[in-house]
Amino acid sequence: MIDYKKNELLRFTTAGSVDDGKSTLIGRLLYDSKAIFEDQLEAVKKSSEYKGLDYIDLSLLTDGLRAEREQSITIDVAYRYFSTPKRKFIIADTPGHIQYTRNMVTGASTANLAVILVDARHGVVEQTCRHSLIASLLKINHIILCINKMDLVNYDREIYDKIVSDYKAFASKLEVKDIQFIPISALMGDNVVDRSERMDWYDGSTLLYNLENVHIASDNNHIDCRFPVQYVIRPQSDLNHDYRGYAGRIASGVYKPGDEVIILPSGFTSRIKSIDTFDGPVKEAFAPMSVTITLEDDIDISRGDMIVRSHNQPEISQDIDIIMCWMNAKPMNPSSKYLLIHTTKDAKAIIKEINYKIDINTLHRIENDKEIKMNDITRVRLRTTQPLFFDSYERNRNTGSLILIDEGTKETVAAGMII
Amino acid sequence: MENYNLNYLKELESESVFIIREVAAQFDRPALLFSGGKDSIVLTHLARKAFHPAKIPFPLIHIDTGHNFPDTLEYRDKLVNDLGVKLIVGYVQDSIDKGRVKEETGFNASRNLLQTVTLLDTLEEYKIDAAMGGARRDEEKARAKERFFSHRDEFGQWDPKNQRPELWNLFNGKKNPGEHFRVFPISNWTEMDVWNYIHMENIPLPVLYFTHQRLCIKRNGTILAHSEYLNLRETEKAEMLQVRFRTIGDMTCTGAVLSEANSLEEIIKEVSLSRQTERGTRADDKRSDNAMEDRKKEGYF
């Protein structure tokens, strides 16, 4: 039996061009880690035979919607799960087509790590750069570049070395702390779960070993205390008549009973009386724990307020500079007001200024094109109806991210990363 | 520096508690869909944790096909009583009597599909704007594309090709009049996670999940519990088997597995060695490759 008490969770996203073998790689990881069951495999076998294929099309496992199976494309982000005795993994599997930048952004937004696939025959292509840039924009700290289909290039070391040096030249522009390279064949299983015997020149570890051992504990911010109040708990029962607890998920930092805190936006100060959970009070709480905080003083606090330490406060402003990814088929309307969600706070916003668009293949700025359409990545300035309490996205994913919502359709139309 | 790490079950728990609180905060009339199965039992447990020391601030809804295992109802009533929450029951029989749906006939007749109408009618009657369910993305491939906050139009339908993007921990529950949401707080859990969590938290379960002797019928590779609701073919004969259930739903379409597992430890061991998915025992999914997607679009759980 797995000792789940020691297991950690790793969320990663996978990206690659259409035929880079992403589905095969995921199929291989799921199959070799026994996350695929016989009845699922049997169903895929039958569908493959029915389609007249002479191999088992593992992508049928991952394409969940009828339209996807009919068109043999992946439309939407799909989530996959597998675990090993060391970790549980959540894969956000995102489609590789150019028009699906928004899905990549979605998948990357919750990931600790990105696996990017390159076809050994084609090397670093435009898509590779775009996927890497999105990972970098979303501040994913770890990228694993898998050079796939090594079996089709005779497991040639020179080809691998060339791709690695091409990618390194490009990656110098990225802000990614940790980049690993692995030569693999997803189809044959080389260096995915088991070490390849056909590439003895490669002395690094397998993909699964990397996924199991990459150090992610320090990816959470344990320095800046940020607690957005999510829900106020008032039992109003005889037993807990005066209980008033502030429920929420710690965005960052470490909280302890006795800590002196300041409440935003009111500016009142108090001390933490207790940090409560169903299983009893805790001595300290850190991201991403969901807890309930009680204070020494009776202060009026509601959803959207933030409990922080007085010597380390977030920025407070109504003018917010963001990198924005537009996610809706309806283009941005410069005269519209949009609803905005940031931590547990709602506000309204206008896009006050469009600074420039980013060419996602080269990272160059485009200054003269101010029309914002689906999948565009731009730098803009927002003006909000109320002040937000925020940090830069680079410092804090939880207090540095926001979404915009269309007032009419109520659809999520944009994702923003605060600069 | 100290080790600020959560084990993965605690991290999943924290994520689900966050979602449940988000539902209570963003919606006027949320509810929790309770089927009596282990997933909705875990969901209810998480809801209890989310609002402690207060009570769960929304009702549980049970869609009753009339073909329940008696143990399920007993468990449900005790739980509701212990938690002090309101229970709303929607009866499929009422939908049939009102002529809203027509009972299926034949050997594979099931009220599983009919539930959708009763569910939508119940949500409308009580003006529920967010219905939480215990569905998981690992259960079925159409569910792998599901959001935590899943938008439904005024007909209760799901449009899988036009879903709202869901980024970071920011959940958009905004809607226009008549629309509602389905919310799935344990989306990221797998069957093994659910079992390990039940074990870690020591959550009591209906006895159906543990091994017992039962009169069963074997049909299309599935073992079904013998009951008055099942029409037998002439060639079919009920036999006494040592079984337990991996999932629990309507009696007519929930398959049993041969098992001697009598404790949570034994169940976890059995599940981890199993090479069949839990929904492999569900007759309702076997109707076609798109069975789940089609039912979900119409408004199924």
XYZ file of C-alpha atoms in Angstrom:
720
model
C 0.000 0.000 0.000
C 1.289 3.458 -0.916
C 2.092 5.664 2.035
C 0.017 8.596 0.878
C 1.016 10.655 3.893
C 4.423 11.236 2.327
C 3.256 11.792 -1.226
C 3.360 15.195 -2.877
C 1.280 16.528 -5.720
C 2.897 17.700 -8.968
C 0.795 19.510 -11.564
C 2.293 19.675 -15.019
C 1.223 20.694 -18.469
C 2.184 19.058 -21.738
C 2.617 20.873 -25.032
C 3.823 20.055 -28.477
C 2.899 20.487 -32.131
C 0.198 18.376 -33.677
C 2.219 15.276 -34.517
C 4.934 15.396 -31.907
C 3.541 12.324 -30.176
C 2.074 13.995 -27.130
C -0.874 11.636 -26.867
C 1.456 8.672 -27.239
C 3.696 10.032 -24.490
C 0.778 10.572 -22.120
C -0.610 7.170 -23.039
C 2.806 5.673 -22.249
C 3.044 7.409 -18.851
C -0.482 6.352 -17.938
C -0.009 2.823 -19.212
C 3.399 2.203 -17.664
C 2.227 3.606 -14.333
C -0.870 1.386 -14.550
C -3.330 4.295 -14.621
C -5.009 2.825 -17.685
C -7.375 -0.027 -17.062
C -7.967 -3.062 -19.217
C -11.495 -2.071 -20.157
C -10.283 1.360 -21.305
C -7.507 -0.218 -23.362
C -9.939 -2.766 -24.786
C -12.289 0.038 -25.876
C -9.423 1.914 -27.548
C -8.241 -1.279 -29.265
C -11.712 -1.846 -30.689
C -12.052 1.755 -31.882
C -8.596 1.593 -33.500
C -9.489 -1.629 -35.329
C -12.797 -0.172 -36.411
C -10.976 2.799 -37.909
C -8.720 0.400 -39.794
C -5.539 1.315 -37.893
C -2.855 -1.314 -37.482
C -1.709 0.097 -34.135
C -3.457 1.069 -30.914
C -4.207 4.776 -31.141
C -3.540 5.911 -27.565
C -4.793 9.398 -28.409
C -8.298 7.897 -28.356
C -7.827 7.614 -24.619
C -7.331 11.307 -24.208
C -9.742 12.789 -26.745
C -12.924 12.848 -24.733
C -15.472 14.624 -26.881
C -17.271 13.268 -29.917
C -16.160 16.183 -32.096
C -12.547 15.534 -31.114
C -12.708 11.873 -32.025
C -14.440 12.657 -35.299
C -11.912 15.294 -36.317
C -8.935 13.595 -34.622
C -7.980 16.823 -32.877
C -7.928 17.901 -29.265
C -10.178 20.888 -28.666
C -10.026 21.512 -25.004
C -7.763 21.152 -22.001
C -8.133 17.657 -20.572
C -6.947 16.579 -17.168
C -5.262 13.219 -16.568
C -4.156 11.558 -13.385
C -1.592 9.006 -12.431
C 0.528 8.269 -9.434
C 3.679 6.466 -8.484
C 4.821 5.503 -4.999
C 6.514 8.938 -4.810
C 4.013 11.420 -6.208
C 0.539 12.001 -7.529
C 0.478 13.745 -10.906
C -2.139 15.933 -12.531
C -1.545 16.487 -16.240
C -3.185 19.437 -17.971
C -3.084 18.165 -21.527
C -3.368 21.118 -23.886
C -3.831 21.090 -27.643
C -0.963 22.234 -29.828
C -2.749 24.162 -32.556
C -1.791 27.762 -32.988
C -5.360 28.949 -32.394
C -5.432 27.401 -28.958
C -3.005 29.688 -27.138
C -5.783 30.345 -24.658
C -5.976 26.669 -23.728
C -2.239 26.554 -23.171
C -2.492 29.563 -20.903
C -5.308 27.846 -18.991
C -3.346 24.619 -18.605
C -0.169 26.457 -17.610
C -1.900 28.622 -15.004
C -1.999 25.848 -12.399
C 1.137 23.936 -13.429
C 4.433 23.603 -11.552
C 6.175 22.222 -14.595
C 5.852 22.066 -18.394
C 6.799 19.102 -20.565
C 7.425 20.372 -24.102
C 7.842 17.918 -26.938
C 10.052 18.347 -29.972
C 10.149 15.980 -32.938
C 13.814 14.932 -33.319
C 13.433 15.072 -37.118
C 12.239 18.694 -37.108
C 14.076 20.198 -34.158
C 13.091 23.477 -32.543
C 10.139 24.941 -34.458
C 7.894 27.967 -34.044
C 5.484 26.046 -31.804
C 8.314 25.024 -29.475
C 9.164 28.688 -28.990
C 5.553 29.703 -28.451
C 4.938 26.982 -25.874
C 8.134 27.905 -24.054
C 7.246 31.597 -24.032
C 3.810 30.893 -22.627
C 5.358 28.730 -19.915
C 7.761 31.547 -19.148
C 5.007 34.221 -19.121
C 2.955 32.093 -16.727
C 6.060 31.739 -14.532
C 6.391 28.001 -14.679
C 9.706 27.364 -12.966
C 10.571 24.054 -14.573
C 10.607 23.024 -18.235
C 11.486 19.551 -19.473
C 12.208 19.527 -23.187
C 11.611 16.002 -24.489
C 13.296 15.344 -27.807
C 10.918 12.677 -29.056
C 10.997 10.124 -31.889
C 14.690 9.409 -31.333
C 13.946 5.988 -32.830
C 13.338 7.686 -36.193
C 16.801 9.297 -36.206
C 18.728 6.164 -35.187
C 19.135 7.430 -31.629
C 21.745 9.820 -33.020
C 23.529 11.841 -30.381
C 24.557 14.631 -32.766
C 20.955 15.366 -33.653
C 20.081 15.542 -29.972
C 23.046 17.819 -29.198
C 22.123 20.176 -32.038
C 18.531 20.527 -30.778
C 19.735 21.130 -27.226
C 22.104 23.899 -28.316
C 19.457 25.491 -30.597
C 16.993 25.520 -27.715
C 19.519 26.895 -25.235
C 20.249 29.791 -27.579
C 16.550 30.603 -27.729
C 15.890 29.965 -24.031
C 18.340 32.619 -22.899
C 15.452 35.050 -23.505
C 13.175 33.143 -21.119
C 12.793 33.561 -17.405
C 12.688 29.882 -16.543
C 14.883 28.749 -13.671
C 15.254 25.093 -14.505
C 15.382 23.515 -17.979
C 16.108 19.808 -18.507
C 16.628 17.917 -21.775
C 15.743 14.256 -22.325
C 16.044 12.207 -25.540
C 13.068 9.856 -25.686
C 10.956 7.636 -27.868
C 7.424 7.677 -26.518
C 6.443 4.972 -28.981
C 9.241 2.574 -28.004
C 9.368 3.651 -24.374
C 12.993 4.884 -24.364
C 13.791 7.085 -21.353
C 10.124 7.631 -20.472
C 9.744 5.276 -17.533
C 12.663 2.959 -18.168
C 16.213 3.901 -19.163
C 17.007 3.433 -22.810
C 19.610 0.846 -23.738
C 19.894 2.369 -27.177
C 21.231 5.737 -25.993
C 24.102 4.890 -23.681
C 25.600 8.293 -24.514
C 22.827 9.924 -22.465
C 23.705 9.899 -18.778
C 20.758 11.938 -17.477
C 17.643 10.475 -15.914
C 14.341 9.334 -17.400
C 11.301 11.575 -17.751
C 9.420 9.860 -14.945
C 12.433 10.100 -12.619
C 12.589 13.834 -13.317
C 8.868 14.253 -12.659
C 9.174 12.314 -9.419
C 12.175 14.216 -8.116
C 12.010 17.790 -9.338
C 12.087 20.093 -6.305
C 8.773 21.948 -6.135
C 8.392 22.665 -2.424
C 10.055 26.053 -2.808
C 7.687 27.091 -5.619
C 5.189 28.321 -3.028
C 5.802 31.763 -1.559
C 6.275 31.310 2.206
C 7.477 34.868 2.810
C 4.706 37.395 2.089
C 1.660 36.772 4.287
C -1.493 37.147 2.185
C -4.872 35.821 3.339
C -7.826 36.844 1.144
C -11.018 36.441 3.170
C -13.274 34.060 1.295
C -16.247 33.502 3.574
C -17.252 34.612 7.067
C -18.283 31.773 9.376
C -20.840 32.709 12.046
C -22.493 29.620 13.522
C -24.925 31.631 15.708
C -25.642 28.467 17.658
C -25.883 28.320 21.433
C -22.514 26.644 21.655
C -20.647 29.076 19.419
C -22.751 32.170 19.787
C -19.961 34.722 19.475
C -17.786 32.777 17.060
C -16.706 34.808 14.058
C -14.174 33.114 11.808
C -12.648 34.228 8.516
C -12.418 31.300 6.169
C -10.045 31.201 3.217
C -7.078 29.596 1.550
C -3.679 31.010 2.408
C -2.296 32.609 -0.749
C 1.248 32.883 0.604
C 3.289 33.256 3.757
C 3.064 31.520 7.137
C 0.494 32.516 9.768
C 0.664 31.738 13.486
C -1.605 32.501 16.455
C -0.390 35.681 18.159
C 0.732 37.285 14.889
C 0.008 40.993 14.612
C -2.038 41.601 11.504
C -3.578 44.459 9.570
C -6.851 44.224 7.675
C -7.131 45.692 4.176
C -8.756 47.942 3.119
C -9.917 49.181 6.547
C -6.415 49.414 8.033
C -7.542 48.108 11.444
C -4.973 46.048 13.330
C -5.444 43.030 15.554
C -3.827 39.742 16.574
C -4.587 36.237 15.396
C -6.441 34.456 18.186
C -6.613 31.025 16.572
C -6.269 29.232 13.271
C -9.072 26.694 13.174
C -9.794 23.600 11.143
C -12.356 20.821 11.525
C -9.554 18.673 12.944
C -8.734 21.253 15.616
C -6.677 24.444 15.845
C -3.240 24.475 14.186
C -0.001 26.115 15.355
C 0.842 27.464 11.929
C -0.712 27.626 8.501
C 0.855 28.132 5.080
C -0.073 28.049 1.388
C -2.112 26.295 0.056
C -3.961 25.376 3.293
C -7.672 26.167 3.706
C -8.249 27.370 7.268
C -10.406 29.655 9.404
C -8.744 32.542 11.225
C -10.211 34.212 14.314
C -8.972 37.555 15.638
C -8.644 39.039 19.138
C -10.748 42.073 18.232
C -14.229 42.445 16.862
C -13.690 44.080 13.481
C -16.044 44.296 10.536
C -14.429 42.104 7.878
C -16.043 40.633 4.796
C -15.261 38.635 1.656
C -12.696 40.370 -0.503
C -10.796 41.871 2.434
C -7.237 40.730 3.018
C -5.462 39.853 6.273
C -1.720 40.659 6.023
C 1.232 41.543 8.281
C 1.744 45.254 8.926
C 5.458 45.220 8.010
C 4.874 43.432 4.692
C 1.889 44.740 2.763
C 0.844 44.245 -0.844
C 0.566 47.107 -3.303
C -2.752 48.922 -3.228
C -3.933 50.693 -6.371
C -6.705 51.229 -8.893
C -4.260 51.456 -11.795
C -3.022 47.987 -12.648
C -0.467 47.126 -15.345
C -0.910 43.623 -16.681
C 0.157 41.208 -19.373
C -3.190 40.103 -20.747
C -4.173 37.075 -22.799
C -7.473 37.580 -24.641
C -9.525 34.392 -24.574
C -12.809 35.171 -26.295
C -13.903 35.068 -29.936
C -15.438 38.496 -29.442
C -12.579 41.034 -29.692
C -11.839 43.423 -26.841
C -14.022 46.487 -26.902
C -12.052 49.553 -25.734
C -15.194 51.352 -24.546
C -16.581 48.395 -22.534
C -16.523 47.942 -18.801
C -15.513 44.449 -17.725
C -16.142 42.580 -14.499
C -12.928 41.631 -12.757
C -12.099 38.879 -10.266
C -8.874 39.125 -8.273
C -8.332 36.805 -5.266
C -11.780 36.742 -3.594
C -12.591 40.273 -4.672
C -14.946 41.453 -7.425
C -14.625 44.834 -9.127
C -15.207 46.462 -12.490
C -12.489 47.620 -14.823
C -11.878 49.493 -18.027
C -8.894 48.964 -20.261
C -7.438 52.417 -20.067
C -4.349 52.042 -22.176
C -3.013 49.481 -24.622
C 0.774 49.633 -24.492
C 1.811 46.977 -26.974
C 1.120 43.536 -28.321
C 3.638 40.716 -27.883
C 4.627 38.572 -30.853
C 4.403 35.225 -29.130
C 6.895 33.621 -31.496
C 9.709 36.117 -31.030
C 8.701 38.080 -27.915
C 9.055 41.289 -29.984
C 6.774 44.209 -29.170
C 4.211 45.312 -31.735
C 3.426 48.947 -30.968
C 1.050 50.009 -33.738
C -1.585 47.242 -33.689
C -4.096 48.076 -30.950
C -6.866 45.669 -31.905
C -7.075 42.871 -29.361
C -8.426 39.531 -30.616
C -8.602 35.980 -29.358
C -5.196 34.526 -28.355
C -3.498 37.951 -28.442
C -1.052 38.684 -25.660
C -0.758 42.367 -24.847
C 0.448 44.720 -22.185
C -2.349 46.989 -20.963
C -3.210 49.279 -18.080
C -6.484 48.712 -16.211
C -8.406 51.211 -14.132
C -10.558 49.510 -11.501
C -13.611 50.809 -9.614
C -12.035 49.806 -6.290
C -8.435 49.436 -5.221
C -6.948 45.937 -5.489
C -4.412 44.541 -3.007
C -1.843 42.787 -5.163
C 1.723 41.675 -5.748
C 3.497 41.175 -9.033
C 2.644 37.863 -10.680
C 6.327 37.042 -10.699
C 6.448 37.240 -6.910
C 3.051 35.764 -6.171
C 0.853 33.794 -8.546
C -2.173 33.983 -6.245
C -2.232 37.729 -5.622
C -0.780 38.605 -9.029
C -3.408 37.013 -11.270
C -6.852 38.221 -12.347
C -9.572 37.476 -14.885
C -11.912 39.730 -16.849
C -15.554 38.834 -17.522
C -17.920 40.173 -20.196
C -20.805 42.024 -18.548
C -23.329 40.737 -21.069
C -22.456 37.095 -21.692
C -20.726 36.617 -18.305
C -18.011 34.636 -20.068
C -14.386 34.784 -18.934
C -12.751 36.832 -21.696
C -9.231 37.553 -20.484
C -6.491 36.406 -18.121
C -4.173 38.973 -16.588
C -0.771 38.743 -14.944
C 0.106 41.781 -12.898
C 3.474 43.357 -13.672
C 13.818 26.273 7.448
C 10.851 24.158 8.302
C 9.233 21.927 5.758
C 6.091 23.650 4.529
C 4.755 20.745 2.533
C 1.245 19.361 2.419
C 0.798 15.724 1.554
C -1.214 15.316 -1.620
C -4.456 14.255 0.072
C -4.357 17.322 2.291
C -3.693 19.464 -0.782
C -6.663 17.930 -2.609
C -8.786 18.426 0.504
C -7.757 22.067 0.738
C -8.582 22.653 -2.930
C -12.038 21.069 -2.545
C -12.807 23.005 0.637
C -11.839 26.198 -1.213
C -14.256 25.367 -4.058
C -17.116 24.510 -1.685
C -16.648 27.785 0.196
C -16.483 29.631 -3.107
C -19.873 28.170 -4.033
C -21.404 29.242 -0.716
C -19.982 32.741 -1.203
C -20.830 33.268 -4.883
C -24.316 31.783 -5.129
C -27.661 32.570 -3.508
C -29.193 29.085 -3.438
C -26.567 26.350 -3.704
C -27.208 22.686 -2.957
C -25.248 19.449 -2.777
C -26.366 16.493 -4.904
C -26.235 13.440 -2.674
C -26.514 10.012 -4.249
C -25.451 7.870 -1.323
C -22.305 6.805 -3.157
C -18.811 7.181 -1.722
C -18.025 10.290 -3.794
C -20.991 12.260 -2.533
C -20.274 10.987 0.979
C -16.734 12.394 0.708
C -18.138 15.625 -0.742
C -20.514 15.984 2.197
C -17.647 15.321 4.600
C -15.625 18.083 2.913
C -18.578 20.481 3.113
C -18.816 19.778 6.816
C -15.125 20.605 7.194
C -15.459 23.785 5.121
C -17.958 25.489 7.436
C -16.978 24.092 10.825
C -18.010 25.006 13.520
C -21.131 26.171 11.657
C -23.519 23.775 9.954
C -23.421 23.183 6.212
C -25.266 26.272 4.896
C -27.128 24.535 2.057
C -29.454 21.542 1.605
C -28.643 18.097 0.250
C -30.655 16.964 -2.768
C -31.283 13.302 -3.433
C -32.805 12.224 -6.747
C -34.695 9.097 -5.834
C -35.290 6.653 -8.688
C -37.427 4.507 -6.401
C -34.951 1.709 -7.084
C -32.604 2.342 -4.208
C -30.702 -0.051 -2.086
C -32.462 0.157 1.302
C -29.026 0.666 2.940
C -28.521 3.846 0.926
C -31.671 5.464 2.296
C -30.865 4.424 5.831
C -27.381 5.893 5.548
C -28.728 9.093 3.962
C -31.305 9.716 6.682
C -28.824 9.142 9.487
C -26.261 11.469 7.886
C -28.773 14.269 7.335
C -29.914 13.907 10.922
C -26.345 13.970 12.299
C -25.441 17.060 10.263
C -28.664 18.901 10.957
C -29.047 19.867 7.281
C -32.136 20.043 5.140
C -32.814 17.172 2.727
C -34.720 17.676 -0.526
C -35.841 14.527 -2.338
C -36.850 14.588 -6.008
C -38.826 11.470 -6.963
C -38.538 10.016 -10.447
C -41.919 8.397 -9.746
C -43.442 11.906 -9.558
C -41.984 12.758 -12.970
C -43.496 9.553 -14.359
C -46.889 10.237 -12.750
C -46.933 13.776 -14.115
C -46.199 12.452 -17.580
C -42.874 14.343 -17.724
C -41.042 11.131 -18.603
C -41.967 7.691 -19.829
C -40.762 4.584 -18.033
C -38.415 2.429 -20.100
C -39.554 -1.115 -20.779
C -37.728 -4.319 -21.630
C -34.973 -6.269 -19.945
C -32.495 -3.420 -19.635
C -35.103 -0.931 -18.417
C -33.575 1.576 -16.066
C -34.634 4.843 -14.531
C -31.105 6.174 -14.842
C -31.838 8.380 -17.863
C -35.149 9.578 -16.427
C -33.299 11.051 -13.455
C -32.132 13.985 -15.565
C -35.668 15.360 -15.931
C -36.411 14.915 -12.237
C -33.109 16.568 -11.365
C -33.742 19.595 -13.587
C -37.331 19.910 -12.299
C -36.112 19.748 -8.696
C -33.412 22.376 -9.307
C -36.039 24.621 -10.878
C -38.625 24.070 -8.164
C -36.179 25.069 -5.435
C -34.522 27.756 -7.612
C -31.093 26.169 -7.084
C -28.421 28.255 -8.811
C -25.433 25.991 -8.078
C -25.673 22.220 -7.715
C -22.516 20.566 -6.388
C -21.793 16.984 -7.363
C -19.167 14.370 -6.602
C -18.202 13.661 -10.230
C -14.486 13.194 -10.896
C -12.534 13.815 -14.082
C -10.849 10.411 -13.964
C -14.182 8.580 -14.135
C -14.927 8.954 -17.798
C -13.342 10.702 -20.784
C -16.146 13.256 -21.272
C -15.768 14.192 -17.625
C -12.024 14.779 -18.143
C -12.949 17.989 -19.975
C -15.297 19.231 -17.297
C -14.638 22.440 -15.369
C -14.879 22.906 -11.612
C -17.554 25.539 -12.263
C -19.593 24.181 -15.154
C -22.038 26.592 -16.728
C -25.525 25.386 -17.752
C -27.878 27.321 -20.022
C -31.530 27.994 -19.225
C -32.382 24.455 -20.394
C -29.826 22.959 -18.010
C -27.636 21.882 -20.904
C -23.848 21.607 -21.079
C -22.001 22.931 -24.136
C -18.667 21.111 -24.040
C -17.223 22.943 -27.032
C -17.819 26.376 -25.578
C -16.700 26.107 -21.975
C -15.406 29.021 -19.993
C -11.662 28.918 -19.491
C -10.750 28.284 -15.877
C -7.515 29.874 -14.697
C -5.534 29.778 -11.450
C -7.891 29.655 -8.472
C -10.270 32.230 -9.921
C -13.748 30.812 -10.430
C -16.297 32.675 -12.513
C -19.791 31.926 -11.187
C -21.454 34.857 -12.984
C -24.601 33.986 -14.878
C -27.661 35.419 -16.525
C -31.204 34.833 -15.200
C -32.414 31.230 -15.608
C -28.916 29.800 -15.989
C -27.272 27.704 -13.331
C -24.001 26.020 -12.467
C -22.897 22.512 -11.721
C -19.842 22.504 -9.502
C -17.498 19.556 -9.018
C -15.257 20.155 -5.999
C -13.513 16.756 -6.191
C -12.756 16.982 -9.928
C -9.050 16.325 -9.348
C -9.513 13.213 -7.211
C -9.126 9.682 -8.519
C -10.894 6.594 -7.236
C -7.761 5.693 -5.254
C -7.607 9.180 -3.738
C -11.207 8.849 -2.571
C -10.501 5.502 -0.926
C -7.252 6.678 0.669
C -9.042 9.752 1.968
C -11.928 7.741 3.415
C -9.271 5.652 5.149
C -7.290 8.662 6.400
C -10.421 10.391 7.700
C -12.103 7.226 8.882
C -15.403 8.125 7.203
C -18.210 5.603 7.794
C -19.622 4.029 4.613
C -22.779 2.100 3.714
C -22.281 -1.630 4.253
C -22.811 -2.249 0.512
C -19.187 -1.301 -0.129
C -17.984 -4.232 1.962
C -18.216 -7.911 1.110
C -21.548 -9.641 1.653
C -23.687 -12.509 0.327
C -26.274 -11.419 -2.192
C -28.637 -12.872 -4.776
C -27.301 -11.680 -8.126
C -27.894 -11.930 -11.868
C -25.051 -12.079 -14.387
C -25.822 -10.051 -17.497
C -23.500 -8.762 -20.279
C -20.464 -9.288 -18.099
C -22.004 -7.319 -15.265
C -23.184 -8.687 -11.940
C -26.459 -7.018 -10.979
C -28.217 -7.250 -7.657
C -31.378 -9.293 -7.886
C -34.393 -7.154 -7.038
C -38.058 -6.711 -7.844
C -37.084 -3.900 -10.255
C -35.145 -6.176 -12.568
C -36.912 -8.032 -15.377
C -35.361 -11.468 -15.817
C -34.908 -13.209 -19.125
C -35.983 -16.834 -19.169
C -32.397 -18.020 -19.304
C -31.308 -15.895 -16.379
C -31.181 -17.301 -12.899
C -30.446 -15.586 -9.620
C -27.484 -17.007 -7.723
C -25.984 -16.316 -4.324
C -22.580 -14.640 -4.652
C -19.962 -13.117 -2.347
C -19.827 -9.540 -3.633
C -19.383 -5.882 -2.857
C -20.078 -2.695 -4.835
C -17.386 -0.387 -6.205
C -19.906 2.331 -7.025
C -23.432 2.738 -5.762
C -26.311 4.116 -7.758
C -29.659 2.882 -8.912
C -30.104 -0.882 -8.213
C -30.857 -1.681 -11.838
C -27.590 -0.443 -13.288
C -24.985 -0.665 -10.504
C -22.804 -3.700 -10.976
C -21.223 -5.651 -8.154
C -17.776 -7.228 -8.094
C -16.854 -10.585 -6.642
C -14.894 -9.665 -3.570
C -13.958 -10.773 -0.104
C -12.793 -7.309 0.947
C -14.141 -6.594 4.380
C -12.159 -3.546 5.514
C -10.961 -0.267 4.012
C -7.416 -1.637 3.860
C -8.596 -4.662 1.887
C -10.669 -2.486 -0.445
C -7.718 -0.183 -1.128
C -5.549 -3.175 -1.879
C -8.201 -4.608 -4.182
C -8.763 -1.323 -6.019
C -5.040 -0.759 -6.498
C -4.696 -4.186 -8.104
C -7.831 -3.937 -10.196
C -7.414 -3.737 -13.944
C -10.994 -2.643 -14.597
C -12.321 0.899 -14.126
C -15.018 1.365 -11.531
C -17.459 2.538 -14.177
C -16.760 -0.751 -15.960
C -19.418 -2.097 -13.620
C -21.955 0.487 -14.746
C -24.464 -0.717 -17.281
C -25.491 2.882 -18.024
C -22.084 3.772 -19.529
C -22.000 0.740 -21.786
C -24.812 1.934 -24.007
C -22.373 3.675 -26.397
C -18.984 5.423 -26.728
C -20.716 8.773 -26.303
C -23.205 7.663 -23.631
C -21.771 9.931 -20.941
C -21.222 12.988 -23.167
C -24.788 12.770 -24.493
C -26.331 12.415 -21.041
C -24.181 15.248 -19.680
C -25.211 17.635 -22.466
C -28.843 17.048 -21.535
C -28.176 17.917 -17.927
C -27.174 14.616 -16.313
C -24.937 14.715 -13.241
